[in-house]
């Protein structure tokens, strides 16, 4: 058995590269010899008549890629001949498989949004530097390093701004998770992302609201009442968006003269018991069925994000505030008003105290500001 790289002239001025598996010959019942072949079309197309240097260079890149894929196919073939496991992912396209992984996360709105953003940038990279039908088996360490460089130096947001380091890290992690799943599904023999580190997250200042800003915000109208209630609830409880979004009425319990929420965190999967104030309870609204969502109508969308931004501006708040800043606001205000870090760590559902200690830097800066508020003395 052998593998050959073949060419076929297309009618649209392109040349299709494809692979031919030659299995040898067999003899039919009539005694006639028949050659046995199989074909794999990876979707690689050359310019049949390249004129510019860019077109010629592009042809060379694609031919080199096809040869790399052929070499990997031959390695897989040798392994199968000697009894090694052979991957089942031949011909499966990277972008199609990634999209399947995306669709499997539709029940998790926040996570789905992150995967959707990751797919956009992966598609941009694959289309620009390879070709849309790039097969899974063509992804190697070089591809991963190239994609990492693309995210950190070239990729832009919809507003044409560079990606934040956390977005770079998150999008790259999604591809690593996708390839890890491909190995589990026996589509790849090994994960080409192993050994390729994630883009480093650069620590940035965490935005939060002061108590005065929070008071002003509470008095200001928001286009979506459910968004206003959910955001203020997060400011008073520290709950993440993902946990607020999925919160059910059966998770809200009466505890003596107060209220408690018992839920499983979306991020860590850990069970958490969170006591909430009477004011926080009032933001939940009128109680409905046990399996009904508390904040029905709350969704992760462009319109909601825009409404949050406009709400801030109407309240006179010009700093960049996202929904997650409500959690930072809760943590900062708790420390500012005397809550110790150990207690706060439990309230935030952190598994390690060091995660909570990041807020110490914020409070230290606030103390410095407070120390400098006293007018200078005429010394």
Tab-separated table of C-alpha atoms in Angstrom:
chain	number	residue	atom	x	y	z
A	1	UNK	CA	0.000	0.000	0.000
A	2	UNK	CA	1.247	3.487	-0.825
A	3	UNK	CA	0.110	7.115	-0.734
A	4	UNK	CA	0.569	9.550	-3.622
A	5	UNK	CA	0.009	13.295	-3.904
A	6	UNK	CA	-1.955	13.977	-7.096
A	7	UNK	CA	-3.168	17.030	-9.027
A	8	UNK	CA	-6.360	17.628	-10.950
A	9	UNK	CA	-7.106	20.614	-13.174
A	10	UNK	CA	-10.329	22.367	-12.229
A	11	UNK	CA	-12.568	24.326	-14.574
A	12	UNK	CA	-12.251	27.544	-12.558
A	13	UNK	CA	-8.550	28.148	-13.118
A	14	UNK	CA	-7.468	26.190	-10.059
A	15	UNK	CA	-5.584	22.950	-9.483
A	16	UNK	CA	-6.900	20.585	-6.826
A	17	UNK	CA	-4.353	18.662	-4.756
A	18	UNK	CA	-5.534	15.318	-3.412
A	19	UNK	CA	-4.182	12.068	-2.013
A	20	UNK	CA	-4.421	8.653	-3.628
A	21	UNK	CA	-4.227	5.499	-1.517
A	22	UNK	CA	-3.023	2.642	-3.713
A	23	UNK	CA	-3.788	-0.800	-2.263
A	24	UNK	CA	-2.481	-2.914	-5.158
A	25	UNK	CA	-4.468	-5.173	-7.471
A	26	UNK	CA	-7.079	-7.863	-7.047
A	27	UNK	CA	-8.512	-10.403	-9.457
A	28	UNK	CA	-12.206	-10.409	-10.234
A	29	UNK	CA	-14.311	-13.574	-10.637
A	30	UNK	CA	-13.730	-13.360	-14.385
A	31	UNK	CA	-9.980	-13.332	-13.851
A	32	UNK	CA	-9.532	-9.672	-14.772
A	33	UNK	CA	-6.992	-7.753	-12.610
A	34	UNK	CA	-8.366	-4.587	-10.957
A	35	UNK	CA	-6.358	-1.836	-9.305
A	36	UNK	CA	-7.714	-0.776	-5.921
A	37	UNK	CA	-7.503	2.909	-5.052
A	38	UNK	CA	-9.069	5.331	-2.597
A	39	UNK	CA	-8.963	9.122	-2.609
A	40	UNK	CA	-8.887	11.879	0.011
A	41	UNK	CA	-9.613	15.481	-0.999
A	42	UNK	CA	-8.337	17.932	1.657
A	43	UNK	CA	-9.639	21.006	-0.179
A	44	UNK	CA	-6.258	22.439	-1.170
A	45	UNK	CA	-6.388	24.452	-4.397
A	46	UNK	CA	-3.475	26.024	-6.264
A	47	UNK	CA	-3.611	28.899	-8.693
A	48	UNK	CA	-3.226	27.191	-12.099
A	49	UNK	CA	-1.460	30.195	-13.626
A	50	UNK	CA	0.187	32.258	-10.885
A	51	UNK	CA	1.480	35.585	-12.156
A	52	UNK	CA	2.507	37.646	-9.147
A	53	UNK	CA	5.163	36.756	-6.593
A	54	UNK	CA	2.474	36.569	-3.908
A	55	UNK	CA	0.489	34.031	-5.953
A	56	UNK	CA	3.591	31.932	-6.586
A	57	UNK	CA	4.594	32.050	-2.911
A	58	UNK	CA	1.079	31.049	-1.920
A	59	UNK	CA	1.242	28.027	-4.251
A	60	UNK	CA	4.547	26.992	-2.692
A	61	UNK	CA	3.099	27.266	0.821
A	62	UNK	CA	0.093	25.123	-0.081
A	63	UNK	CA	2.228	22.507	-1.843
A	64	UNK	CA	4.502	22.359	1.190
A	65	UNK	CA	1.467	21.921	3.418
A	66	UNK	CA	0.136	19.098	1.233
A	67	UNK	CA	3.499	17.330	1.443
A	68	UNK	CA	3.478	17.703	5.227
A	69	UNK	CA	0.010	16.146	5.398
A	70	UNK	CA	1.138	13.317	3.112
A	71	UNK	CA	4.135	12.655	5.355
A	72	UNK	CA	1.854	12.431	8.397
A	73	UNK	CA	-0.467	10.074	6.513
A	74	UNK	CA	2.494	7.834	5.731
A	75	UNK	CA	3.535	7.817	9.398
A	76	UNK	CA	-0.017	6.860	10.392
A	77	UNK	CA	-0.002	4.143	7.742
A	78	UNK	CA	3.250	2.668	9.059
A	79	UNK	CA	1.880	2.699	12.594
A	80	UNK	CA	-1.267	0.879	11.541
A	81	UNK	CA	0.787	-1.732	9.667
A	82	UNK	CA	2.798	-2.438	12.823
A	83	UNK	CA	-0.271	-2.676	15.028
A	84	UNK	CA	-0.311	0.867	16.384
A	85	UNK	CA	-3.569	2.742	16.911
A	86	UNK	CA	-4.643	4.736	13.863
A	87	UNK	CA	-6.648	7.940	14.137
A	88	UNK	CA	-10.171	8.040	12.726
A	89	UNK	CA	-10.164	11.732	11.876
A	90	UNK	CA	-8.943	11.503	8.301
A	91	UNK	CA	-10.712	14.140	6.206
A	92	UNK	CA	-12.438	15.845	9.158
A	93	UNK	CA	-11.968	19.591	8.937
A	94	UNK	CA	-10.637	21.575	11.890
A	95	UNK	CA	-13.205	24.374	11.638
A	96	UNK	CA	-16.111	21.948	11.291
A	97	UNK	CA	-14.996	19.978	14.340
A	98	UNK	CA	-14.450	23.170	16.354
A	99	UNK	CA	-17.947	24.307	15.379
A	100	UNK	CA	-19.314	20.978	16.652
A	101	UNK	CA	-17.562	21.614	19.969
A	102	UNK	CA	-19.087	25.096	20.033
A	103	UNK	CA	-22.615	23.791	19.465
A	104	UNK	CA	-22.240	21.268	22.273
A	105	UNK	CA	-21.968	24.211	24.685
A	106	UNK	CA	-25.183	26.028	23.773
A	107	UNK	CA	-26.638	25.419	27.232
A	108	UNK	CA	-23.907	27.561	28.779
A	109	UNK	CA	-24.504	31.083	27.477
A	110	UNK	CA	-21.280	32.669	28.725
A	111	UNK	CA	-19.088	29.736	27.712
A	112	UNK	CA	-20.870	29.504	24.350
A	113	UNK	CA	-20.109	33.167	23.712
A	114	UNK	CA	-16.413	32.615	24.436
A	115	UNK	CA	-16.280	29.602	22.125
A	116	UNK	CA	-18.062	31.580	19.411
A	117	UNK	CA	-15.488	34.366	19.712
A	118	UNK	CA	-12.707	31.782	19.579
A	119	UNK	CA	-14.176	30.277	16.396
A	120	UNK	CA	-14.244	33.692	14.721
A	121	UNK	CA	-10.532	34.275	15.308
A	122	UNK	CA	-9.599	30.688	14.453
A	123	UNK	CA	-11.531	30.993	11.174
A	124	UNK	CA	-9.779	34.270	10.361
A	125	UNK	CA	-6.380	32.704	11.003
A	126	UNK	CA	-7.016	29.465	9.103
A	127	UNK	CA	-8.533	31.289	6.118
A	128	UNK	CA	-5.723	33.813	5.889
A	129	UNK	CA	-2.734	31.532	6.489
A	130	UNK	CA	-4.003	28.121	5.319
A	131	UNK	CA	-7.349	27.287	3.690
A	132	UNK	CA	-10.880	26.842	5.098
A	133	UNK	CA	-11.006	23.051	4.674
A	134	UNK	CA	-7.803	22.462	6.683
A	135	UNK	CA	-8.030	18.894	8.094
A	136	UNK	CA	-7.473	18.083	11.747
A	137	UNK	CA	-4.405	15.984	10.984
A	138	UNK	CA	-2.678	19.029	9.460
A	139	UNK	CA	-2.592	20.825	12.812
A	140	UNK	CA	0.855	20.570	14.362
A	141	UNK	CA	3.013	22.475	16.846
A	142	UNK	CA	3.973	24.960	14.134
A	143	UNK	CA	0.305	25.715	13.497
A	144	UNK	CA	-0.277	26.222	17.223
A	145	UNK	CA	2.690	28.562	17.625
A	146	UNK	CA	1.546	30.521	14.578
A	147	UNK	CA	-1.989	30.854	15.915
A	148	UNK	CA	-0.644	31.948	19.287
A	149	UNK	CA	1.424	34.657	17.586
A	150	UNK	CA	-1.626	35.709	15.561
A	151	UNK	CA	-3.750	36.164	18.696
A	152	UNK	CA	-1.085	38.147	20.528
A	153	UNK	CA	-0.010	40.422	17.684
A	154	UNK	CA	-2.587	40.569	14.874
A	155	UNK	CA	-6.113	39.636	15.981
A	156	UNK	CA	-8.560	42.488	16.625
A	157	UNK	CA	-11.879	42.894	18.395
A	158	UNK	CA	-15.004	43.999	16.516
A	159	UNK	CA	-14.038	47.540	17.564
A	160	UNK	CA	-10.637	46.962	15.869
A	161	UNK	CA	-8.764	47.005	19.168
A	162	UNK	CA	-6.053	44.448	20.048
A	163	UNK	CA	-7.276	41.503	22.105
A	164	UNK	CA	-6.703	41.697	25.843
A	165	UNK	CA	-4.228	39.201	27.247
A	166	UNK	CA	-7.079	37.353	28.979
A	167	UNK	CA	-8.952	37.027	25.655
A	168	UNK	CA	-5.790	35.769	23.938
A	169	UNK	CA	-5.381	33.193	26.681
A	170	UNK	CA	-9.048	32.163	26.602
A	171	UNK	CA	-9.309	31.763	22.808
A	172	UNK	CA	-6.092	29.750	22.612
A	173	UNK	CA	-7.254	27.552	25.496
A	174	UNK	CA	-10.455	26.788	23.553
A	175	UNK	CA	-8.435	25.384	20.640
A	176	UNK	CA	-6.310	23.315	23.020
A	177	UNK	CA	-9.492	21.930	24.592
A	178	UNK	CA	-10.899	21.154	21.144
A	179	UNK	CA	-7.792	19.195	20.141
A	180	UNK	CA	-7.743	17.380	23.478
A	181	UNK	CA	-11.301	16.258	22.791
A	182	UNK	CA	-10.286	15.158	19.280
A	183	UNK	CA	-7.730	12.804	20.846
A	184	UNK	CA	-10.421	11.433	23.185
A	185	UNK	CA	-12.667	10.896	20.163
A	186	UNK	CA	-9.839	8.941	18.447
A	187	UNK	CA	-9.677	11.530	15.667
A	188	UNK	CA	-6.032	12.345	16.435
A	189	UNK	CA	-3.281	10.069	17.718
A	190	UNK	CA	-1.841	12.801	19.907
A	191	UNK	CA	-2.580	16.388	20.868
A	192	UNK	CA	-0.449	18.781	18.767
A	193	UNK	CA	-1.045	21.483	21.391
A	194	UNK	CA	0.907	19.617	24.070
A	195	UNK	CA	4.017	21.543	24.965
A	196	UNK	CA	2.684	24.815	23.525
A	197	UNK	CA	2.048	27.222	26.384
A	198	UNK	CA	-0.949	29.522	26.677
A	199	UNK	CA	-0.494	33.251	26.013
A	200	UNK	CA	0.460	34.889	29.293
A	201	UNK	CA	-2.200	36.933	31.076
A	202	UNK	CA	-0.885	40.370	31.989
A	203	UNK	CA	-2.285	41.619	35.280
A	204	UNK	CA	-4.455	44.677	34.786
A	205	UNK	CA	-6.212	47.014	37.161
A	206	UNK	CA	-9.610	45.620	38.125
A	207	UNK	CA	-12.403	48.120	37.604
A	208	UNK	CA	-14.977	48.456	40.359
A	209	UNK	CA	-17.576	50.927	41.601
A	210	UNK	CA	-17.274	52.983	44.757
A	211	UNK	CA	-20.172	53.041	47.201
A	212	UNK	CA	-21.097	56.513	45.960
A	213	UNK	CA	-21.120	55.337	42.330
A	214	UNK	CA	-23.192	52.322	43.290
A	215	UNK	CA	-25.754	54.557	44.994
A	216	UNK	CA	-25.962	56.767	41.918
A	217	UNK	CA	-26.335	53.721	39.686
A	218	UNK	CA	-29.200	52.376	41.801
A	219	UNK	CA	-31.088	55.648	41.276
A	220	UNK	CA	-30.502	55.652	37.500
A	221	UNK	CA	-32.881	54.053	35.008
A	222	UNK	CA	-31.659	51.085	32.926
A	223	UNK	CA	-33.258	50.015	29.640
A	224	UNK	CA	-33.510	46.406	30.885
A	225	UNK	CA	-34.910	46.103	34.411
A	226	UNK	CA	-33.678	42.498	34.687
A	227	UNK	CA	-30.150	43.656	33.842
A	228	UNK	CA	-30.275	46.373	36.509
A	229	UNK	CA	-31.541	43.961	39.169
A	230	UNK	CA	-29.010	41.273	38.237
A	231	UNK	CA	-26.055	43.686	38.205
A	232	UNK	CA	-26.956	45.259	41.557
A	233	UNK	CA	-27.567	41.771	42.966
A	234	UNK	CA	-24.040	40.805	41.925
A	235	UNK	CA	-22.691	43.965	43.587
A	236	UNK	CA	-24.417	42.942	46.843
A	237	UNK	CA	-23.569	39.218	46.726
A	238	UNK	CA	-20.472	38.759	44.557
A	239	UNK	CA	-22.148	36.115	42.383
A	240	UNK	CA	-20.701	35.577	38.924
A	241	UNK	CA	-22.811	36.264	35.834
A	242	UNK	CA	-22.884	32.546	35.014
A	243	UNK	CA	-24.358	31.687	38.429
A	244	UNK	CA	-26.860	34.550	38.364
A	245	UNK	CA	-27.982	33.606	34.864
A	246	UNK	CA	-28.817	30.024	35.861
A	247	UNK	CA	-30.135	30.765	39.378
A	248	UNK	CA	-33.433	28.970	40.086
A	249	UNK	CA	-36.063	29.789	42.702
A	250	UNK	CA	-35.594	26.413	44.387
A	251	UNK	CA	-32.018	27.518	45.193
A	252	UNK	CA	-33.301	30.502	47.229
A	253	UNK	CA	-34.045	29.436	50.808
A	254	UNK	CA	-35.416	31.092	53.935
A	255	UNK	CA	-32.888	30.886	56.785
A	256	UNK	CA	-34.389	32.007	60.102
A	257	UNK	CA	-34.930	35.724	59.686
A	258	UNK	CA	-32.760	35.894	56.582
A	259	UNK	CA	-32.124	34.359	53.193
A	260	UNK	CA	-29.608	31.917	51.775
A	261	UNK	CA	-28.763	30.732	48.269
A	262	UNK	CA	-27.599	27.133	47.905
A	263	UNK	CA	-26.216	26.431	44.446
A	264	UNK	CA	-23.477	24.673	42.504
A	265	UNK	CA	-20.994	27.081	40.949
A	266	UNK	CA	-20.903	27.009	37.168
A	267	UNK	CA	-17.156	27.647	37.037
A	268	UNK	CA	-15.816	25.386	39.785
A	269	UNK	CA	-18.740	22.912	40.095
A	270	UNK	CA	-18.439	23.307	43.873
A	271	UNK	CA	-21.518	23.524	46.108
A	272	UNK	CA	-21.812	26.942	47.755
A	273	UNK	CA	-23.947	28.284	50.610
A	274	UNK	CA	-24.304	32.063	50.380
A	275	UNK	CA	-26.223	34.180	52.888
A	276	UNK	CA	-27.699	37.311	51.302
A	277	UNK	CA	-29.092	40.539	52.718
A	278	UNK	CA	-32.745	41.553	52.722
A	279	UNK	CA	-31.962	44.198	50.118
A	280	UNK	CA	-30.318	41.610	47.868
A	281	UNK	CA	-33.421	39.421	48.268
A	282	UNK	CA	-35.639	42.331	47.182
A	283	UNK	CA	-33.765	42.456	43.863
A	284	UNK	CA	-34.894	38.913	43.054
A	285	UNK	CA	-38.474	40.065	42.543
A	286	UNK	CA	-41.647	38.066	43.038
A	287	UNK	CA	-41.123	34.354	43.603
A	288	UNK	CA	-42.283	31.968	40.878
A	289	UNK	CA	-42.068	28.210	40.275
A	290	UNK	CA	-39.262	26.204	41.868
A	291	UNK	CA	-37.658	25.375	38.508
A	292	UNK	CA	-38.121	28.862	37.041
A	293	UNK	CA	-35.098	31.091	36.530
A	294	UNK	CA	-34.932	33.975	39.015
A	295	UNK	CA	-33.612	36.434	36.438
A	296	UNK	CA	-35.735	35.300	33.500
A	297	UNK	CA	-34.878	37.260	30.360
A	298	UNK	CA	-31.253	37.902	31.312
A	299	UNK	CA	-29.046	36.949	28.376
A	300	UNK	CA	-25.489	37.340	27.138
A	301	UNK	CA	-25.882	39.566	24.097
A	302	UNK	CA	-24.591	42.678	22.371
A	303	UNK	CA	-27.784	44.557	23.253
A	304	UNK	CA	-27.402	43.743	26.958
A	305	UNK	CA	-23.749	44.832	26.955
A	306	UNK	CA	-24.685	48.061	25.185
A	307	UNK	CA	-27.501	48.693	27.677
A	308	UNK	CA	-25.042	48.214	30.552
A	309	UNK	CA	-22.670	50.746	28.995
A	310	UNK	CA	-25.455	53.297	28.442
A	311	UNK	CA	-26.712	52.805	31.992
A	312	UNK	CA	-23.257	53.649	33.331
A	313	UNK	CA	-23.033	56.793	31.222
A	314	UNK	CA	-26.456	58.001	32.380
A	315	UNK	CA	-25.246	57.557	35.955
A	316	UNK	CA	-22.179	59.676	35.177
A	317	UNK	CA	-19.777	56.725	35.320
A	318	UNK	CA	-17.211	56.859	32.507
A	319	UNK	CA	-14.850	54.072	33.604
A	320	UNK	CA	-15.022	50.802	31.638
A	321	UNK	CA	-17.451	48.569	33.532
A	322	UNK	CA	-18.445	45.040	32.524
A	323	UNK	CA	-20.876	42.762	34.339
A	324	UNK	CA	-17.978	40.998	36.053
A	325	UNK	CA	-16.970	44.322	37.623
A	326	UNK	CA	-19.993	43.898	39.915
A	327	UNK	CA	-18.164	40.974	41.550
A	328	UNK	CA	-15.043	43.145	41.933
A	329	UNK	CA	-17.234	45.866	43.451
A	330	UNK	CA	-18.633	43.446	46.028
A	331	UNK	CA	-15.169	42.204	47.013
A	332	UNK	CA	-13.677	45.688	47.232
A	333	UNK	CA	-16.515	47.109	49.333
A	334	UNK	CA	-16.469	44.110	51.681
A	335	UNK	CA	-12.759	44.601	52.404
A	336	UNK	CA	-13.139	48.371	52.624
A	337	UNK	CA	-15.804	47.973	55.309
A	338	UNK	CA	-13.802	45.492	57.363
A	339	UNK	CA	-14.535	41.946	56.137
A	340	UNK	CA	-11.442	39.754	56.536
A	341	UNK	CA	-9.943	37.964	53.546
A	342	UNK	CA	-10.722	34.469	54.822
A	343	UNK	CA	-14.442	35.230	55.170
A	344	UNK	CA	-14.511	37.027	51.822
A	345	UNK	CA	-12.809	34.061	50.172
A	346	UNK	CA	-15.663	31.829	51.327
A	347	UNK	CA	-18.279	34.348	50.185
A	348	UNK	CA	-16.712	34.520	46.720
A	349	UNK	CA	-16.436	30.744	46.500
A	350	UNK	CA	-12.669	30.837	45.988
A	351	UNK	CA	-10.913	27.512	46.498
A	352	UNK	CA	-7.644	29.238	47.443
A	353	UNK	CA	-7.080	32.296	49.634
A	354	UNK	CA	-4.394	33.633	47.285
A	355	UNK	CA	-7.078	34.213	44.657
A	356	UNK	CA	-8.862	36.579	47.041
A	357	UNK	CA	-5.650	38.381	47.996
A	358	UNK	CA	-5.553	40.150	44.618
A	359	UNK	CA	-8.015	42.636	46.099
A	360	UNK	CA	-5.466	43.650	48.731
A	361	UNK	CA	-3.663	45.752	46.116
A	362	UNK	CA	-6.853	47.704	45.406
A	363	UNK	CA	-7.467	48.423	49.080
A	364	UNK	CA	-3.835	49.452	49.644
A	365	UNK	CA	-4.191	52.073	46.899
A	366	UNK	CA	-7.474	53.323	48.436
A	367	UNK	CA	-5.782	53.686	51.821
A	368	UNK	CA	-3.026	55.723	50.224
A	369	UNK	CA	-5.628	57.982	48.624
A	370	UNK	CA	-7.353	58.390	51.997
A	371	UNK	CA	-4.083	59.261	53.717
A	372	UNK	CA	-3.466	62.069	51.226
A	373	UNK	CA	-6.922	63.640	51.641
A	374	UNK	CA	-5.895	65.631	54.719
A	375	UNK	CA	-4.906	69.157	53.597
A	376	UNK	CA	-1.283	70.131	54.035
A	377	UNK	CA	-0.392	71.885	57.279
A	378	UNK	CA	1.448	75.243	57.201
A	379	UNK	CA	4.713	73.801	58.546
